[in-house]
Short mmCIF file of C-alpha atoms in Angstrom, two decimals:
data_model
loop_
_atom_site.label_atom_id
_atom_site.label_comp_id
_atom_site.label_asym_id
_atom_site.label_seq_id
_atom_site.Cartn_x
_atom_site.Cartn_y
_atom_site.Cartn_z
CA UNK A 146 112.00 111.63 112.00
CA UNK A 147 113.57 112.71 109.00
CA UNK A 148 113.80 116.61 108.38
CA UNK A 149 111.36 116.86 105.60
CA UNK A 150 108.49 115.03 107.49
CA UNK A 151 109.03 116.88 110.22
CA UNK A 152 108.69 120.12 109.07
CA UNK A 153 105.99 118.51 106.66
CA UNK A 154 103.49 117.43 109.62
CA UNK A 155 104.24 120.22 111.60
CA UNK A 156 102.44 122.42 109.01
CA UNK A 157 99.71 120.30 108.19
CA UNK A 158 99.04 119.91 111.86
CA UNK A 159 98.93 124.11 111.38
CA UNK A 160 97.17 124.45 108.92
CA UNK A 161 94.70 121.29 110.17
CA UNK A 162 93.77 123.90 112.98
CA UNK A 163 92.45 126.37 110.39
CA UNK A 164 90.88 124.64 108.84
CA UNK A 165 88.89 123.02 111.55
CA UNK A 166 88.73 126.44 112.78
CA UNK A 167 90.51 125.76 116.29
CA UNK A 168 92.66 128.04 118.15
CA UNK A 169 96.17 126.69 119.19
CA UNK A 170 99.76 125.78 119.45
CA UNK A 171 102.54 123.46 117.96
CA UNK A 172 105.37 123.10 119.82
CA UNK A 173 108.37 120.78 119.21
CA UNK A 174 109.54 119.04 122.35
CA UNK A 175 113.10 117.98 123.36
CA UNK A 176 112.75 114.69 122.32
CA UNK A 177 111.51 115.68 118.51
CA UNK A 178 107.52 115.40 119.26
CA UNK A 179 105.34 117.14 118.45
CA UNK A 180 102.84 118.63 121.23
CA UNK A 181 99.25 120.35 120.31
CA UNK A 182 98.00 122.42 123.40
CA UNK A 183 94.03 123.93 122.06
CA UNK A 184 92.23 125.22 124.65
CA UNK A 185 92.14 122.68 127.43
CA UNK A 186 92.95 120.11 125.36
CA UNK A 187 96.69 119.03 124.78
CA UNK A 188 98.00 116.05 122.34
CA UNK A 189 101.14 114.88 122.16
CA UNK A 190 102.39 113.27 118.96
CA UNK A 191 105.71 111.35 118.53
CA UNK A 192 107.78 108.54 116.68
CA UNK A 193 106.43 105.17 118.09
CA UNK A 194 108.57 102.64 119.18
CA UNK A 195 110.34 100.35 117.52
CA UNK A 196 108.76 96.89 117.46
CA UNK A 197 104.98 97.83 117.38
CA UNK A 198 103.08 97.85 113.52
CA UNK A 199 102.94 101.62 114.42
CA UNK A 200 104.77 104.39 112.84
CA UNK A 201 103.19 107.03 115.46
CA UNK A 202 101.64 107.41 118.63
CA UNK A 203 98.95 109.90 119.48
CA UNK A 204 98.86 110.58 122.94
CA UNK A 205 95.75 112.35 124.01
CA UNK A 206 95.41 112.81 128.02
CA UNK A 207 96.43 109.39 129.18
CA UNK A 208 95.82 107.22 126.11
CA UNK A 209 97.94 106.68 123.38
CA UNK A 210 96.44 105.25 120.03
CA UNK A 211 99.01 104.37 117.42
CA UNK A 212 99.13 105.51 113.65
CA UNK A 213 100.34 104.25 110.80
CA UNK A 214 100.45 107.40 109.06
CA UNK A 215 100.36 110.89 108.99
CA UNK A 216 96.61 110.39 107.70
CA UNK A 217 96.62 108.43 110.92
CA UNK A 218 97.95 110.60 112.99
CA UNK A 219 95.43 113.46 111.82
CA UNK A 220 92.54 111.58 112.63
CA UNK A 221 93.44 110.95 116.30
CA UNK A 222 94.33 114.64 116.71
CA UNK A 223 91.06 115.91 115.09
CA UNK A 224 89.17 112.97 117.04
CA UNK A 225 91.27 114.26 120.28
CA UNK A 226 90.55 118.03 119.33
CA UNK A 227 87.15 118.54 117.85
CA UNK A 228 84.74 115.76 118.91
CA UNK A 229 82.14 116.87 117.16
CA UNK A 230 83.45 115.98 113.72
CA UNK A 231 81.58 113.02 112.54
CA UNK A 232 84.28 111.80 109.93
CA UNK A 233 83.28 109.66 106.86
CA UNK A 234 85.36 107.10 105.23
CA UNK A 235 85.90 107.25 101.63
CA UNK A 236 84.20 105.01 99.32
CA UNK A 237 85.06 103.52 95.98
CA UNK A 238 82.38 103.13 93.28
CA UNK A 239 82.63 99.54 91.51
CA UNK A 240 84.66 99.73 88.61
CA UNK A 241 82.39 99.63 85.57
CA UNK A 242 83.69 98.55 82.46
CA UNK A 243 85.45 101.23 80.00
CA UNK A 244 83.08 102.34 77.47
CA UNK A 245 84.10 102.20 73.85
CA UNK B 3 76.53 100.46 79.27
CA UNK B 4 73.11 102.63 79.42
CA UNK B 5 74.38 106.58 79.52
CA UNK B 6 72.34 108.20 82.57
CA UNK B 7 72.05 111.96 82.31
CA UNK B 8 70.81 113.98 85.96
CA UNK B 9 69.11 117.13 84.93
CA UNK B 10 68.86 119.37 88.23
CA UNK B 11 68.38 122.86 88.58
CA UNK B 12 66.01 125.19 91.23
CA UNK B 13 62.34 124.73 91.53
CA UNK B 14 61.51 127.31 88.35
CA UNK B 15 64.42 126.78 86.56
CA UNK B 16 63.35 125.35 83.18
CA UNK B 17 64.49 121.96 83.90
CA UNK B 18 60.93 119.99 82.38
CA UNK B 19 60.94 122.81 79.93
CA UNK B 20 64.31 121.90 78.55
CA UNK B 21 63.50 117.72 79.30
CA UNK B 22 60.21 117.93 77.18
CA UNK B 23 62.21 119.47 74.18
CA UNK B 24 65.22 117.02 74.42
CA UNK B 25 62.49 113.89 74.28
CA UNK B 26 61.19 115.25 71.14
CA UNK B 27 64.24 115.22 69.34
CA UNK B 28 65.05 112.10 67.64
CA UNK B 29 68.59 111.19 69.54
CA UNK B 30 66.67 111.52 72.86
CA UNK B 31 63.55 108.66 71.29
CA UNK B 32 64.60 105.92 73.05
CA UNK B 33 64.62 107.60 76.61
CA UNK B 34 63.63 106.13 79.82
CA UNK B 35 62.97 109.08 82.26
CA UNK B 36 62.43 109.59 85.75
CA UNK B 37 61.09 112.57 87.13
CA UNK B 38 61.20 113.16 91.17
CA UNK B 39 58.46 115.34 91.72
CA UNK B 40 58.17 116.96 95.46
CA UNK B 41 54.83 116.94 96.61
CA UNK B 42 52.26 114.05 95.83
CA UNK B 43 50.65 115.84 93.06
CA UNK B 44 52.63 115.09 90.38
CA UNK B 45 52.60 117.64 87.55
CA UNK B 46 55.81 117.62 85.26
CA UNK B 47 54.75 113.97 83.80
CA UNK B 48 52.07 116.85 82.60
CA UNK B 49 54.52 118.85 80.93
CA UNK B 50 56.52 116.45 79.02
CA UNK B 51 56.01 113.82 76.00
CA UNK B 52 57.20 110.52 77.04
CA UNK B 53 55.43 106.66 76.50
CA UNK B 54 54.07 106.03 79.39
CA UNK B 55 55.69 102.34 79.59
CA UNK B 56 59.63 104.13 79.94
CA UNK B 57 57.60 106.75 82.49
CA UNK B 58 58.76 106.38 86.14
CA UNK B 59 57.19 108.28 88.76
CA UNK B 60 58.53 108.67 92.15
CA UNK B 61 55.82 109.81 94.75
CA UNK B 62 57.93 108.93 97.74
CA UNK B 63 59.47 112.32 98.50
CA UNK B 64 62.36 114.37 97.31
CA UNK B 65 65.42 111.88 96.00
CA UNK B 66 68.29 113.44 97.77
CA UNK B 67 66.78 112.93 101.13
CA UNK B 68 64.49 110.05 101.35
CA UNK B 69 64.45 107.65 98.58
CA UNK B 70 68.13 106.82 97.48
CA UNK B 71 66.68 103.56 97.75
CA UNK B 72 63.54 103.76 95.95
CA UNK B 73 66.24 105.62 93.43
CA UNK B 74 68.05 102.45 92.73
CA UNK B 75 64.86 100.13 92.96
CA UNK B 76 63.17 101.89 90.26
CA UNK B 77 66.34 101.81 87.90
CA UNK B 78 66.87 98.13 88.47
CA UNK B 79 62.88 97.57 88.05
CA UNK B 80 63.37 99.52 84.54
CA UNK B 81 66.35 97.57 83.74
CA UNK B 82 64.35 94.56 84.53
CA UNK B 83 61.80 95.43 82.80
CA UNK B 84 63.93 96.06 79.43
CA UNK B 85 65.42 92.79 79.80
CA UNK B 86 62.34 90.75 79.54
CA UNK B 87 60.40 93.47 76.69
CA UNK B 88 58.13 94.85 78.43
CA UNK B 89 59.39 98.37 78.02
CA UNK B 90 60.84 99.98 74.88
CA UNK B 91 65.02 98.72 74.99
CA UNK B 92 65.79 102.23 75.75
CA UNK B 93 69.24 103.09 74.99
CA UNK B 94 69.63 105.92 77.97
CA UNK B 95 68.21 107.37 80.93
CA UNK B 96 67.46 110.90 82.25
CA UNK B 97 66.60 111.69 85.52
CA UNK B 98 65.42 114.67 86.29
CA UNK B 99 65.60 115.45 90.10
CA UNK B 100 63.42 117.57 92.58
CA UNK B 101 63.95 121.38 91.75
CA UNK B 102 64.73 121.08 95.70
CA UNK B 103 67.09 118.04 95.82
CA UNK B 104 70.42 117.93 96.64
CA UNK B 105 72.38 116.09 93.90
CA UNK B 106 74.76 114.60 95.34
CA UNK B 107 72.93 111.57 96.80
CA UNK B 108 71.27 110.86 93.29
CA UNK B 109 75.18 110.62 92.11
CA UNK B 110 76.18 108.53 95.17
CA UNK B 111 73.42 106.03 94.07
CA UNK B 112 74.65 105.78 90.68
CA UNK B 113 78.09 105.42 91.55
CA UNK B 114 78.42 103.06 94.14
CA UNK B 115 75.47 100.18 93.88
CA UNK B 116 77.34 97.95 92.43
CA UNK B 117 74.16 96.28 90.25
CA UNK B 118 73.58 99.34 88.60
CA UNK B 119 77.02 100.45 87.86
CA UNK B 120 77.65 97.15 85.82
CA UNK B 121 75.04 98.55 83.80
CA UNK B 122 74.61 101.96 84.06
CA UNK B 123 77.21 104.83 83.74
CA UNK B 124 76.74 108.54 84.60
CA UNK B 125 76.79 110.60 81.46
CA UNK B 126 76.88 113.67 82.89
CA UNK B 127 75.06 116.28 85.46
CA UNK B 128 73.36 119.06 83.79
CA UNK B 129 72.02 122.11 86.08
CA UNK B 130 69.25 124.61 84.68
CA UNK B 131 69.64 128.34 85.90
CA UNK B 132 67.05 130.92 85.62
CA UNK B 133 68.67 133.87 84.32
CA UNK B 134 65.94 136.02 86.13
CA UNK B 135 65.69 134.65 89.25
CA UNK B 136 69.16 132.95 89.58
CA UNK B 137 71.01 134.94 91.38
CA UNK B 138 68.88 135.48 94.27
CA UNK B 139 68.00 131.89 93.83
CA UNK B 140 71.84 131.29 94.48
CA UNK B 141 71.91 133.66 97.27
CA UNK B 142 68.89 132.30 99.45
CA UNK B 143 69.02 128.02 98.57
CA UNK B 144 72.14 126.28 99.32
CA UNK B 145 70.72 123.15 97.31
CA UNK B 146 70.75 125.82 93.74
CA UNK B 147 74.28 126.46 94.77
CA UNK B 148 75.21 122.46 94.94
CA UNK B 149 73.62 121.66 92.15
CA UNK B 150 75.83 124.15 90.19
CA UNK B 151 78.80 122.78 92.09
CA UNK B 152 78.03 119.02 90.87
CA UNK B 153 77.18 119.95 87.03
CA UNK B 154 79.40 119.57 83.94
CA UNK B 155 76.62 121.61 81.84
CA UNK B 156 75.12 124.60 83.14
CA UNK B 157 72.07 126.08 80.88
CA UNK B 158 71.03 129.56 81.56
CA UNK B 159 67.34 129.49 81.03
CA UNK B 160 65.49 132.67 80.11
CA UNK B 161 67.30 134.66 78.88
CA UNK B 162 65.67 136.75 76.64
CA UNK B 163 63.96 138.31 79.98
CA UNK B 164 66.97 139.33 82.23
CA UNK B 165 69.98 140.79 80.12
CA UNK B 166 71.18 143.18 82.29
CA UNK B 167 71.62 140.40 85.38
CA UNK B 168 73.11 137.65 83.66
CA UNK B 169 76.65 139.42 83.36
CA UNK B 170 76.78 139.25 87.34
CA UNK B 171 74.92 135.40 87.36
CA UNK B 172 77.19 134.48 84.43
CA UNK B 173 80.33 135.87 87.02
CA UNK B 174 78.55 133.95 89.68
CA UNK B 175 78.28 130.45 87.74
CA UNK B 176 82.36 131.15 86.90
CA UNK B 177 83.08 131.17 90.52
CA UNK B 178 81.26 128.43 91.54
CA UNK B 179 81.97 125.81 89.07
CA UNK B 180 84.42 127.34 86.37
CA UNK B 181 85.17 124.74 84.69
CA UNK B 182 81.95 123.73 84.07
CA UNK B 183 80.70 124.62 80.14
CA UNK B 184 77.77 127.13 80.06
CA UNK B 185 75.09 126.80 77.53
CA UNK B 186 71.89 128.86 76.79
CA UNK B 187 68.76 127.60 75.97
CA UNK B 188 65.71 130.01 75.22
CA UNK B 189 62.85 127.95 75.70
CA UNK B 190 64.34 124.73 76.35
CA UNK B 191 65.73 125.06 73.06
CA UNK B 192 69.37 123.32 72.93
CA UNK B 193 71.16 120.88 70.37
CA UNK B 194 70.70 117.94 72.30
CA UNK B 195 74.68 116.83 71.40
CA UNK B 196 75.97 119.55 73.94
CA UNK B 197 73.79 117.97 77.14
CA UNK B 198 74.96 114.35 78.79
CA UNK B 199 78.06 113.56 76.80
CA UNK B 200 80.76 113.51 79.67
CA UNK B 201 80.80 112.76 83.22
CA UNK B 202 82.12 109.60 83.52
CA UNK B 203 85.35 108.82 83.77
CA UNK B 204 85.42 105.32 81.90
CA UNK B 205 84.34 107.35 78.94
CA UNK B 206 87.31 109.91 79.02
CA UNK B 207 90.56 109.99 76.67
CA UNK B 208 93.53 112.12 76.04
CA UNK B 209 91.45 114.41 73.19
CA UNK B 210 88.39 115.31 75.86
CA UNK B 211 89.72 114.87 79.10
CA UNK B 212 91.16 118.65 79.20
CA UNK B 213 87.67 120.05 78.65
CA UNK B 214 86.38 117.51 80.98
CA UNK B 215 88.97 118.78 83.83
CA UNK B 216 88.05 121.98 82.68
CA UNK B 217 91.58 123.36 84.09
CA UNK B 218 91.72 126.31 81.96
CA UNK B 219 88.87 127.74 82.49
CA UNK B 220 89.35 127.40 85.92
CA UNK B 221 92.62 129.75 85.49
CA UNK B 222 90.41 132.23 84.35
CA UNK B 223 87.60 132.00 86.87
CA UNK B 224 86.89 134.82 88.97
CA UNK B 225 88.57 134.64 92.83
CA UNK B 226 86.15 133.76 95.26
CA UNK B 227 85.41 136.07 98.07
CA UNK B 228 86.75 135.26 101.38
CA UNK B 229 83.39 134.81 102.95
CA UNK B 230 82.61 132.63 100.07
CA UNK B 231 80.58 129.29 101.20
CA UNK B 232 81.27 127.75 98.39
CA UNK B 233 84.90 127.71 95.86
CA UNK B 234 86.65 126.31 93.68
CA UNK B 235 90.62 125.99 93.18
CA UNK B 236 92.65 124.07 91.63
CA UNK B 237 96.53 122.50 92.27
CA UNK B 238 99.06 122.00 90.22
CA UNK B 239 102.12 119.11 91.06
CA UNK B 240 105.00 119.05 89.18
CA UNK B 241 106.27 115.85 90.67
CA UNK B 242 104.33 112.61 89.98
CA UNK B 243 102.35 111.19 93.12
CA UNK B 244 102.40 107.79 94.18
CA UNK B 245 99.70 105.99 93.72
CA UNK B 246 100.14 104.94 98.07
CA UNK B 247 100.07 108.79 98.90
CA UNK B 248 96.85 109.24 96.03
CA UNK B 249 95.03 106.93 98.23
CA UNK B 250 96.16 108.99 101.65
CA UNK B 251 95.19 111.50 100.05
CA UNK B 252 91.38 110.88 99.00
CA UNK B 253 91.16 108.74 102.12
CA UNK B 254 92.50 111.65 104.16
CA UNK B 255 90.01 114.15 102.03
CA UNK B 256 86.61 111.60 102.44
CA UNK B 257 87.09 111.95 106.04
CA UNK B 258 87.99 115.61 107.09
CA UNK B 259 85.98 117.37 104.44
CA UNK B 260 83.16 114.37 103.74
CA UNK B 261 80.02 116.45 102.77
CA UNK B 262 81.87 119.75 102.17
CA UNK B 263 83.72 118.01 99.48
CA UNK B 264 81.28 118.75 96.52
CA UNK B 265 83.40 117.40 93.72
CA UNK B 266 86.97 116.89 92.96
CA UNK B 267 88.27 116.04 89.08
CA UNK B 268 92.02 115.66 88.65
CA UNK B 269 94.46 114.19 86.05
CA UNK B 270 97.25 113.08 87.88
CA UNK B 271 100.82 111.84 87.47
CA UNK B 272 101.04 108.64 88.73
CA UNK B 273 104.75 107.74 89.75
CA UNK B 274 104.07 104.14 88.65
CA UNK B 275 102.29 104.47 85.92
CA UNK B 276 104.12 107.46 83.80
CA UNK B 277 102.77 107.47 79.99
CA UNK B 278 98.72 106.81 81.68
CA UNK B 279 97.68 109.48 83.90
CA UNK B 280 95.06 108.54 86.19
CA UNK B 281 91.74 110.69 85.90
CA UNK B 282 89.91 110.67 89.20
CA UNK B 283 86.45 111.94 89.88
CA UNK B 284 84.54 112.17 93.71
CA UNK B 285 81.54 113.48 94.72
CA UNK B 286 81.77 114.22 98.30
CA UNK B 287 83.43 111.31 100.09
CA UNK B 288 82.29 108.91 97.05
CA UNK B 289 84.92 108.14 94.25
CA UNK B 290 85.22 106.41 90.72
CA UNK B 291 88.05 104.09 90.83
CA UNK B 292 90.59 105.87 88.67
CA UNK B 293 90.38 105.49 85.05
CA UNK B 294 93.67 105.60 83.34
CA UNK B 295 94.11 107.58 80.09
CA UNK B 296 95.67 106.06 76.97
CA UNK B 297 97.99 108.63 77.16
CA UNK B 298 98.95 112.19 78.22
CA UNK B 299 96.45 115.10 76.44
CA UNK B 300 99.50 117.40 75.89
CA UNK B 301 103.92 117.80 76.57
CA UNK B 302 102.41 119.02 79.81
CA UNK B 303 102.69 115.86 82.67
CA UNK B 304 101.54 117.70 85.55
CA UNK B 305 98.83 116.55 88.29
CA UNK B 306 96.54 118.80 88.33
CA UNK B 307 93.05 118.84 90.80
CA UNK B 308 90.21 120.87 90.47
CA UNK B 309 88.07 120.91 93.43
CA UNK B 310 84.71 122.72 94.23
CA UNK B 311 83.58 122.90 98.03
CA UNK B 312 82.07 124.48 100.67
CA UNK B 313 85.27 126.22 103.04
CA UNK B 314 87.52 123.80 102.25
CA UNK B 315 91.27 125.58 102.24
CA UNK B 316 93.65 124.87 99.32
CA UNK B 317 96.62 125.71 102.10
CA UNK B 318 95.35 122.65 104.15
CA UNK B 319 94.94 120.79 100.74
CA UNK B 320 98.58 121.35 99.74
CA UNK B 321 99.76 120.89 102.85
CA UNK B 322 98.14 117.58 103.58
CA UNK B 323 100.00 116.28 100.13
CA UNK B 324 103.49 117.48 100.93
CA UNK B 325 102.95 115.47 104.21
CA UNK B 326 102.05 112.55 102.83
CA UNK B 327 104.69 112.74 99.76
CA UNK B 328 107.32 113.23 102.40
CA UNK B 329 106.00 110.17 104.76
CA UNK B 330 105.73 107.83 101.70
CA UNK B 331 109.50 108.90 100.64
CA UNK B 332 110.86 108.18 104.16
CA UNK B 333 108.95 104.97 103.99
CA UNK B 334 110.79 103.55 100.84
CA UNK B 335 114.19 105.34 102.32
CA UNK B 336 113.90 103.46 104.75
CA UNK B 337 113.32 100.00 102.77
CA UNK B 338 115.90 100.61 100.94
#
């Protein structure tokens, strides 16, 4: 994990509590993951292995869902952390033509 | 393509007022309309001069929650009926929604049946406030505030009654949607030229897509207050974004904010595409593709975004981007 990202998805994984309005902590593990403890809940988020089409792996209790992002990766946490959320999935209009 | 104005605004607001002078003036003559009326008495058809062959009547219920459907049915029905000459070739349309609708759906509809959009393309939102009742209007009925949030025009109505509390409604309206332009109209009474002649993206160029983005006025908008349901900021990139971390982005935005989202405009600096900035334009979780500009409108080549929505944090905005930039760099880092 290169510095930049890193310290990158650290903070959005910050501010991603304030904003869903959750109380908790992110703390870096030994091995460079990241680990989410909210209430009762605790995720664990880290570099997947090499080998699998998987640049992350969300570990939530005893299951692990990979991500291939850090777009990815936040909707496991916020899937993990706040079940409630019914999430949408964006939608592209048809392209019309350009109007003269 | 057939411009499609949505005129919205509260139950009171002026909205047929304003609808039944625009019809009378010749630019607006060849006008299909539809009117959502809520209730099954239907009364503004009263109220305004139209033919009755371009007249569409929905009875169904208010448009933003039951009859998105019915919405679409009745524009392709018109459309139909234009082709074979049955109806006047009308050369727009105006709907004019339930003073209690939410606008968003009406938008949705518009944007993303693909049918209609070969034909069809939104020409702008246009939002009626009373200047008498507006505030409190704005204060009590989440729907008045989203259809402020959603409109490029917003015509204070009645003025000549309530001086003394359109300063604070006028501060109000510059919170909510700043970059929206406002317009008055005493009586309905409004050069037709100023209402329905932006919205859509396919229709922007370098000369209007400033006022479009309305970035400057944003910079002078009043701030928010902190137990503000609805805001609007605005972010500024110096570095171009990929277009791979664009699409992160909105996909990333569609599904944590969805509904809260109420509109986002943005000129951006696509990394691949340097001398054609991209202009992109959502409603909620519901996008234009992006139209690219023939060139930039200025010297200045930064992104910039302009969103309006209900507790959504620019912090989390900002850092969801830097994220995403940094992934997307490691990612072609690493390819190299």
């Amino acid at each position: 994990m290169s510095d930049e990202l890193d310290e990158a998805l650290s903070a959005l994984l910050a501010q991603s509590l304030d904003a869903w309005r959750l109380t908790g902590e992110i703390n870096r593990q030994g091995d460079a993951a990241l680990l989410i403890v909210a209430g009762d809940k605790r995720v664990r988020i880290a570099r997947a292995p090499a080998g699998l089409p998987f640049r992350w792996a969300v570990a939530d209790g005893e299951r692990t869902r990979g991500a291939t992002s850090v777009v990815g990766v936040l909707r496991h946490v916020r899937a993990a952390l706040d079940p409630s959320h019914r999430s949408v999935r964006l939608r592209i209009a048809p392209l019309p033509p350009v109007s003269s | 393509m057939i411009p499609v104005g949505v005129l919205t605004g509260f139950l009171g607001s002026g909205k047929t007022t304003l609808l039944g002078r625009l019809l009378r003036h010749p630019d607006f003559a060849r006008t299909a309309v539809i009117i959502n009326e809520f209730g099954e008495v239907g009364l503004d058809h009263d109220l305004v001069a139209v033919s009755q062959e371009s007249f569409i009547e929905l009875h169904t219920g208010c448009l933003c929650c039951a009859v998105r459907g019915d919405l679409a049915l009745t524009l392709e029905d018109l459309l139909a009926r234009r082709d074979a000459g049955t109806v006047t070739p009308f050369e727009r349309v105006v709907i004019e929604t339930s003073g209690l609708a939410d606008p968003a759906p009406i938008l949705h509809a518009l944007m993303s049946d693909g049918g209609l959009a070969a034909r069809l393309a939104l020409a702008g939102v246009v939002a009626t406030i009373d200047a008498v009742n507006g505030l409190a209007t704005l204060e009590r009925h989440p729907e008045s505030v989203k259809q402020v949030a959603v409109a490029d025009r917003l015509i204070l109505t009645k003025t000549d009654l309530a001086q003394a509390q359109s300063a604070d409604l006028l501060v109000r309206l510059a919170t909510l949607n700043p970059s929206a332009i406002r317009l008055q109209a005493s009586f309905g009474d409004i050069d037709p030229a100023c209402l329905f002649d932006t919205g859509h993206p396919a229709s922007l160029h370098a000369g209007n897509a400033p006022t479009w983005l309305g970035f400057d006025a944003h910079a002078h908008a009043p701030k928010p207050s902190h137990d503000a349901q609805v805001s609007c900021f605005a972010i500024l990139r110096n570095e171009p974004l990929s277009a791979v971390s664009l699409t992160l982005f909105l996909e990333a935005l569609a599904e944590h904010c969805g509904g809260d989202l109420l509109r986002l405009k943005g000129i951006v600096n696509i990394a691949e595409s340097p001398d054609r900035p991209a202009v992109i334009h959502g409603v909620q979780h519901v996008f234009h593709p992006p139209a690219w500009l023939d060139g930039w409108p200025s010297a200045d080549r930064r992104s910039r975004l302009v969103f309006i929505g209900r507790q959504i944090r620019q912090r989390w905005i900002e850092a969801l981007i830097l994220a995403i930039e940094a992934e997307v760099a490691e990612v072609a880092t690493l390819a190299a």
